């Protein structure tokens, strides 16, 4: 099967119009597909309304029990189910999932760091077979950024990593997978403020150069590491860019090329 | 296929120990099965924490936009996903769904009443084929009390009716379905305070007598109407009773017999 795995971030989730436009384009995308969505700011806003203070340790955000409750409600319920209902209205037979559902993504509670991140999970394993079973039924999985440890515990999990693990598992199961990370930039940019400075193809050598030169930094680093891990594992193609570029028939953005 | 459709109500959802015990018994139940769960008091508590006042019109609770947001978070997210994670830990490959997911249950926004119930849906149609597809993959659907209208709108929906519609659709698709409504009583009771006054078999004639005599009243009336509708449609057997009775190999409770 040729499968598209589309990751969409919080900036699109947060913006009603951007989300509507994304869902139109996602719905129009042909062939079997999987959507992995980030959380967005709704959880922070909901936590604030509930009087739950963001818990930071050494400048890092920690998912305590109250915060886990909020992200389970907001990501797994409010955001995920509204996306599903909207996709249904567009004729896409969506099904909303966390990693716990049909056991598609298992994780381990993060340990071994100097700080305790709380209920945060690092992906242990994505299981291709339930996802393929759904795709074969013409059903489109819509995955929220939550996983489980197999012992009854839900865990807050990075959506980029979940998308990568899903794409890799589908690739390893023998499918041709196109993984596309949609975010607010046109792709990897030589000048972060200039969409015209797009790097159309990025290979590991150039990535190392860009890191050394500071062309890529901050949030782009883990995103690109995910992208290279995917292409080096089993994923046929990996792209980064804006929704309108990546969801067109011939993707426009930065194409990641393996070593 | 022989399929069990188990409805479990808010009283069990609200009580951590009762829920754990129920999930043990549900997990141990052999064969393909579907769980439909009610909402419980968590949504009311969460609405209160968010400063959302219960909206009543003519003594009836109304689901306004804020309340719909809360039930989507609590029923579709918090309650549903925690049940799924706990079932996974017990070796049951659960998948959490609302009616919107895989389009399993469509509804119409309630109209034609003297009052406007807001975002409440009356079941229009349950679709057996996605449910059967999941069961054939060894996956156990866990259904939250929310549906959609097919036009992008989620709707708050009665879980008893959702269980009935699901059972009927599976029956009409040619499967042998056992529908079991678990609640806090041993079944239909001659004396509501005496579990020993259980009516083991209830047929429509006796139901009419009991209604006239006031033996059944209030919340039992719609529950029993649902039960008779199911048995009169296509469901092989319908039971009402306590978890420990209904989930044993030979169910103990009130068995509904059709006309």
XYZ file of C-alpha atoms in Angstrom:
518
model
C 0.000 0.000 0.000
C 1.126 3.597 -0.573
C 0.404 5.399 2.704
C 0.735 9.094 3.601
C 1.470 9.936 7.238
C 0.742 13.615 7.831
C 1.828 15.393 10.992
C 0.167 18.699 11.764
C 1.283 20.922 14.601
C -0.290 23.016 17.288
C -0.176 26.264 15.298
C -2.704 24.852 12.835
C -4.799 23.189 15.561
C -5.041 26.519 17.411
C -6.348 28.472 14.443
C -9.900 27.619 13.394
C -9.482 28.849 9.821
C -6.077 27.223 9.338
C -7.506 23.974 10.708
C -10.524 24.096 8.380
C -8.274 24.719 5.393
C -5.908 21.925 6.455
C -8.785 19.455 6.883
C -10.055 20.310 3.377
C -6.648 19.556 1.917
C -6.105 16.466 4.057
C -9.522 15.163 3.061
C -8.727 15.686 -0.633
C -5.425 13.800 -0.361
C -5.797 10.543 -2.271
C -4.990 7.083 -0.984
C -4.657 5.571 2.492
C -3.530 8.154 5.024
C -2.899 8.728 8.704
C -3.103 12.065 10.509
C -1.035 12.704 13.635
C -1.900 15.968 15.366
C -0.144 17.963 18.037
C -1.807 19.447 21.030
C -1.779 23.173 20.643
C -2.437 25.794 23.226
C -5.940 24.646 24.161
C -4.580 22.390 26.908
C -2.615 25.258 28.467
C -5.695 27.467 28.335
C -7.862 24.721 29.847
C -5.320 24.049 32.613
C -5.339 27.763 33.413
C -9.153 27.805 33.591
C -8.958 24.865 36.012
C -6.405 26.665 38.158
C -3.631 24.217 37.316
C -0.293 26.011 37.218
C 2.198 24.912 34.554
C 4.791 22.874 36.421
C 8.360 23.629 35.370
C 11.501 21.919 36.615
C 14.838 23.373 35.475
C 12.977 25.339 32.819
C 11.292 22.230 31.434
C 7.577 21.589 31.448
C 6.485 18.623 33.535
C 3.285 16.610 33.103
C 1.920 16.064 36.595
C -1.250 14.036 37.259
C -3.551 17.064 36.900
C -1.899 18.102 33.657
C -2.166 14.565 32.279
C -5.897 14.705 33.007
C -6.147 17.966 31.076
C -4.201 16.756 28.020
C -6.210 13.514 27.982
C -9.407 15.581 27.918
C -8.231 18.208 25.470
C -6.023 16.248 23.045
C -7.795 12.866 23.259
C -11.313 14.304 23.572
C -11.944 17.875 22.471
C -9.344 18.318 19.706
C -9.324 14.768 18.375
C -13.095 14.202 18.280
C -13.816 17.560 16.679
C -11.294 16.802 13.925
C -12.941 13.406 13.424
C -16.457 14.876 13.202
C -15.250 17.522 10.733
C -13.484 14.950 8.551
C -16.625 12.788 8.552
C -18.534 15.796 7.211
C -16.006 16.002 4.369
C -16.482 12.340 3.473
C -13.309 11.050 5.120
C -14.132 8.100 7.360
C -11.902 9.172 10.242
C -11.316 7.342 13.516
C -9.760 9.167 16.457
C -7.091 7.299 18.374
C -4.490 7.663 21.065
C -1.581 5.233 21.229
C -3.626 3.171 23.699
C -6.447 2.603 21.214
C -5.985 -0.715 19.435
C -2.528 -0.547 21.052
C -1.125 1.380 18.105
C 1.707 3.093 20.026
C 3.287 1.895 23.269
C 5.688 4.022 25.271
C 7.856 4.034 28.367
C 7.552 6.663 31.056
C 10.577 8.900 30.589
C 13.330 8.066 33.058
C 17.081 8.510 33.319
C 16.998 12.295 33.076
C 18.136 14.646 35.774
C 14.583 15.818 36.219
C 11.362 13.835 36.492
C 9.146 14.761 33.523
C 6.130 13.137 35.149
C 3.618 11.432 32.877
C 5.607 11.783 29.668
C 6.144 8.780 27.427
C 8.944 8.044 24.985
C 7.764 5.829 22.144
C 8.759 2.191 22.606
C 6.932 0.676 19.645
C 4.333 1.498 17.021
C 2.249 -1.442 15.842
C 1.523 -1.410 12.136
C -1.046 -4.185 11.965
C -4.038 -2.471 13.641
C -3.344 0.664 11.556
C -3.175 -1.370 8.349
C -6.376 -3.176 9.359
C -8.149 0.188 9.608
C -6.695 1.514 6.347
C -7.788 -1.666 4.557
C -11.339 -0.925 5.752
C -11.086 2.556 4.229
C -10.817 4.145 7.666
C -8.430 7.061 8.295
C -6.687 7.074 11.705
C -6.428 10.473 13.408
C -3.883 10.175 16.191
C -3.699 12.412 19.291
C -0.381 12.974 21.097
C -0.955 10.449 23.879
C 0.364 6.918 24.302
C 0.205 4.211 26.969
C 2.726 2.023 28.751
C 0.709 -1.208 28.464
C 0.121 -1.199 32.211
C -2.892 1.068 32.214
C -1.061 4.390 32.246
C -1.668 7.039 29.598
C 1.354 9.222 28.815
C 1.782 12.628 27.175
C 3.902 12.094 24.051
C 5.576 14.147 21.349
C 3.518 14.072 18.159
C 6.541 14.369 15.808
C 7.999 11.210 17.315
C 4.654 9.415 17.134
C 4.368 10.296 13.436
C 7.893 9.051 12.799
C 7.375 5.787 14.709
C 4.091 5.178 12.885
C 5.666 5.828 9.482
C 8.641 3.579 10.296
C 6.400 0.732 11.511
C 4.278 0.955 8.338
C 7.459 1.024 6.239
C 8.897 -1.991 8.048
C 5.627 -3.814 7.380
C 6.436 -3.482 3.679
C 4.426 -0.404 2.748
C 5.579 2.609 0.757
C 5.278 5.518 3.202
C 5.390 9.259 2.602
C 5.872 11.129 5.898
C 5.110 14.851 5.819
C 5.659 17.248 8.701
C 3.421 20.296 8.231
C 4.456 23.346 10.195
C 4.459 27.137 9.923
C 7.508 27.461 7.653
C 7.926 26.501 3.988
C 10.574 23.977 5.047
C 14.199 24.284 6.138
C 15.171 27.897 5.414
C 18.594 29.462 5.002
C 17.051 32.608 6.432
C 14.318 31.737 8.932
C 12.411 34.905 7.996
C 12.474 34.314 4.252
C 10.315 31.555 2.779
C 12.155 32.065 -0.515
C 15.373 30.787 1.062
C 13.935 27.257 1.073
C 16.369 24.348 1.070
C 14.599 21.947 -1.312
C 16.688 18.896 -0.423
C 18.488 18.188 2.825
C 20.964 15.349 3.263
C 22.858 14.386 6.454
C 26.048 16.169 5.373
C 24.240 19.439 4.769
C 22.326 18.964 8.025
C 25.630 18.736 9.924
C 26.890 21.882 8.175
C 23.656 23.740 8.959
C 23.863 22.705 12.607
C 27.459 23.940 12.845
C 26.521 27.226 11.166
C 23.402 27.666 13.311
C 21.127 27.685 10.239
C 18.983 25.091 11.987
C 18.491 25.349 15.720
C 15.957 25.048 18.534
C 12.734 23.235 17.648
C 13.978 22.347 14.171
C 16.718 20.096 15.540
C 14.543 17.350 17.070
C 12.128 17.632 14.109
C 14.954 17.051 11.646
C 16.450 14.283 13.770
C 13.024 12.569 13.618
C 12.942 13.073 9.865
C 16.407 11.558 9.315
C 15.634 8.660 11.663
C 12.533 7.933 9.584
C 14.281 8.028 6.219
C 17.187 5.951 7.557
C 14.797 3.328 8.907
C 12.206 2.363 6.322
C 10.226 5.404 5.212
C 10.201 6.044 1.464
C 10.068 9.831 1.586
C 10.053 12.517 4.259
C 9.065 16.139 3.733
C 8.854 19.266 5.874
C 6.920 22.386 4.970
C 3.651 24.251 4.971
C 0.285 22.546 4.578
C -0.406 24.020 1.144
C 2.976 22.872 -0.151
C 3.078 19.428 1.395
C -0.488 18.397 0.635
C -0.360 19.281 -3.055
C 0.002 16.427 -5.524
C 3.716 17.111 -5.980
C 4.892 18.147 -2.508
C 6.715 21.464 -2.187
C 8.939 21.873 0.840
C 12.199 20.408 2.096
C 12.786 16.814 1.081
C 14.921 14.785 3.469
C 17.419 12.471 1.825
C 19.051 9.615 3.738
C 22.694 8.709 4.181
C -20.489 -14.137 15.068
C -21.801 -14.270 18.666
C -21.355 -10.719 19.987
C -21.960 -9.319 23.489
C -22.930 -5.662 23.760
C -22.451 -4.507 27.343
C -23.811 -1.188 28.592
C -22.413 0.121 31.836
C -23.798 3.180 33.565
C -22.489 6.222 35.340
C -22.706 4.688 38.824
C -19.968 2.222 37.901
C -17.919 4.807 35.979
C -17.980 7.121 39.015
C -16.661 4.530 41.459
C -13.001 3.593 40.953
C -13.309 0.203 42.662
C -16.572 -0.702 40.923
C -15.014 0.283 37.584
C -11.888 -1.820 38.215
C -14.008 -4.818 39.131
C -16.253 -4.308 36.101
C -13.259 -4.056 33.751
C -11.870 -7.322 35.166
C -15.145 -9.070 34.458
C -15.608 -7.427 31.054
C -12.063 -8.385 30.091
C -12.703 -11.999 31.108
C -15.894 -12.217 29.030
C -15.215 -14.525 26.106
C -15.893 -13.794 22.464
C -16.322 -10.586 20.450
C -17.724 -7.799 22.582
C -18.584 -4.110 22.584
C -18.673 -1.841 25.631
C -20.938 1.208 25.700
C -20.363 3.426 28.714
C -22.373 6.234 30.221
C -20.958 9.507 31.356
C -21.158 9.613 35.084
C -20.822 12.598 37.334
C -17.320 13.579 36.235
C -18.674 15.904 33.547
C -20.894 17.703 36.044
C -17.946 18.091 38.405
C -15.710 19.327 35.593
C -18.347 21.814 34.389
C -18.606 23.125 37.944
C -14.808 23.563 38.161
C -14.950 25.515 34.899
C -17.727 27.724 36.245
C -20.306 26.370 33.786
C -23.712 26.311 35.419
C -25.984 23.362 34.579
C -28.563 24.780 32.187
C -32.091 23.609 32.872
C -35.207 24.409 30.847
C -38.538 23.266 32.275
C -36.665 21.015 34.675
C -34.713 19.320 31.887
C -30.987 19.496 31.460
C -29.846 21.223 28.288
C -26.502 20.715 26.526
C -25.290 24.178 25.547
C -22.026 24.729 23.611
C -19.917 24.950 26.782
C -21.437 21.787 28.186
C -20.896 19.945 24.900
C -17.228 20.918 25.136
C -17.074 19.482 28.640
C -18.770 16.177 27.796
C -16.580 15.800 24.708
C -13.512 16.232 26.915
C -14.723 14.103 29.797
C -16.674 11.291 28.109
C -14.707 11.135 24.837
C -11.308 11.866 26.386
C -10.838 11.316 30.103
C -13.304 8.497 30.811
C -13.031 6.679 27.484
C -9.247 6.726 27.138
C -8.645 5.660 30.727
C -10.971 2.682 30.244
C -9.099 1.811 27.040
C -5.667 2.006 28.725
C -6.905 -0.133 31.634
C -8.397 -2.754 29.299
C -5.140 -2.867 27.330
C -3.341 -3.651 30.599
C -5.727 -6.589 31.075
C -4.976 -7.958 27.615
C -8.160 -6.703 25.946
C -7.275 -4.861 22.749
C -9.724 -1.999 23.273
C -10.357 0.942 20.959
C -12.182 4.013 22.258
C -14.831 5.493 20.000
C -17.580 8.046 19.829
C -20.327 7.686 17.260
C -18.307 9.964 14.965
C -15.325 7.600 14.907
C -15.501 5.338 11.865
C -19.026 6.757 11.615
C -20.395 4.034 13.878
C -23.416 5.996 15.154
C -25.099 8.935 13.417
C -27.736 11.060 15.089
C -30.062 13.988 14.558
C -30.046 17.040 16.783
C -33.154 16.697 18.889
C -35.993 18.853 17.583
C -39.763 18.932 17.799
C -39.919 19.210 21.569
C -41.345 22.137 23.464
C -37.880 22.962 24.715
C -34.561 23.157 22.889
C -32.259 20.497 24.349
C -29.239 22.064 22.672
C -26.519 19.739 21.412
C -28.347 16.496 22.128
C -28.584 13.824 19.465
C -31.196 11.145 18.945
C -29.748 8.095 17.227
C -30.540 7.977 13.510
C -28.473 4.956 12.536
C -25.795 2.639 13.874
C -23.474 1.181 11.236
C -22.560 -2.433 11.848
C -19.820 -2.843 9.260
C -17.025 -0.766 10.870
C -17.800 -2.411 14.227
C -17.681 -5.877 12.677
C -14.421 -4.950 10.917
C -12.867 -4.113 14.298
C -14.236 -7.241 16.001
C -12.854 -9.388 13.173
C -9.428 -7.890 13.913
C -9.806 -8.922 17.565
C -10.357 -5.307 18.623
C -12.944 -4.413 21.289
C -14.859 -1.149 20.716
C -15.411 0.992 23.814
C -18.075 3.551 22.991
C -18.550 6.910 24.740
C -22.003 8.583 24.866
C -21.412 11.001 21.988
C -22.543 10.831 18.370
C -22.370 13.095 15.328
C -24.830 14.396 12.771
C -22.612 13.775 9.736
C -22.218 17.517 9.232
C -19.355 18.032 11.630
C -21.391 18.420 14.797
C -20.801 16.214 17.838
C -23.902 15.566 19.950
C -24.453 14.396 23.518
C -26.373 11.117 23.334
C -28.028 8.640 25.654
C -25.800 5.593 26.163
C -28.705 3.138 26.633
C -30.056 4.077 23.222
C -26.604 3.862 21.646
C -26.173 0.341 23.074
C -29.571 -0.674 21.752
C -28.965 0.777 18.273
C -25.551 -0.909 18.104
C -26.990 -4.268 19.154
C -29.857 -3.964 16.667
C -27.521 -3.055 13.793
C -25.256 -6.013 14.576
C -28.317 -8.273 14.785
C -29.659 -6.996 11.487
C -26.263 -7.713 9.932
C -26.890 -11.374 10.762
C -25.029 -11.739 14.051
C -26.246 -13.349 17.251
C -26.255 -10.507 19.774
C -26.558 -10.566 23.557
C -27.332 -7.070 24.893
C -26.793 -6.585 28.623
C -27.636 -3.433 30.552
C -25.564 -3.342 33.752
C -26.880 -1.017 36.421
C -27.085 -0.755 40.181
C -30.033 -3.147 40.711
C -30.184 -6.927 40.262
C -32.741 -6.409 37.478
C -36.430 -5.501 37.445
C -37.563 -5.780 41.054
C -41.076 -6.159 42.496
C -39.807 -4.209 45.486
C -37.163 -1.701 44.417
C -35.376 -2.062 47.766
C -35.198 -5.862 47.724
C -32.817 -7.559 45.315
C -34.524 -10.872 46.192
C -37.730 -9.686 44.535
C -36.093 -10.073 41.117
C -38.338 -10.642 38.123
C -36.279 -13.216 36.177
C -38.253 -12.914 32.939
C -40.177 -9.905 31.673
C -42.492 -10.021 28.672
C -44.486 -7.128 27.184
C -47.716 -8.129 28.929
C -46.066 -8.171 32.352
C -44.319 -4.889 31.505
C -47.703 -3.259 30.840
C -49.049 -4.617 34.147
C -45.989 -3.387 36.029
C -46.325 0.054 34.478
C -49.980 0.248 35.462
C -49.162 -0.903 39.009
C -46.208 1.491 39.313
C -43.767 -1.413 39.876
C -41.581 0.092 37.158
C -41.294 3.849 36.910
C -38.906 6.735 36.319
C -35.530 5.817 34.824
C -36.530 2.175 34.391
C -39.195 3.038 31.817
C -36.926 4.286 29.004
C -34.385 1.562 29.827
C -37.050 -1.133 29.461
C -38.469 0.486 26.345
C -34.958 0.318 24.844
C -34.709 -3.321 25.883
C -38.043 -4.281 24.289
C -37.210 -2.322 21.129
C -33.973 -4.302 20.866
C -35.554 -7.712 21.347
C -38.396 -6.858 18.965
C -35.911 -5.769 16.295
C -33.141 -8.290 15.858
C -31.291 -8.824 19.118
C -31.090 -12.448 20.293
C -31.199 -11.783 24.026
C -31.479 -8.760 26.290
C -30.703 -8.726 29.998
C -30.792 -6.137 32.785
C -29.000 -6.485 36.108
C -25.846 -6.015 38.116
C -22.376 -6.429 36.644
C -21.579 -9.573 38.651
C -24.827 -11.219 37.524
C -24.804 -10.189 33.888
C -21.145 -10.864 33.167
C -21.142 -14.386 34.575
C -21.191 -17.262 32.105
C -24.909 -17.842 32.655
C -26.321 -14.329 33.102
C -28.362 -13.662 36.249
C -30.761 -10.736 36.089
C -33.991 -9.920 34.283
C -34.299 -11.472 30.862
C -36.430 -9.530 28.394
C -38.717 -11.638 26.233
C -40.262 -10.238 23.057
C -43.838 -10.145 21.918
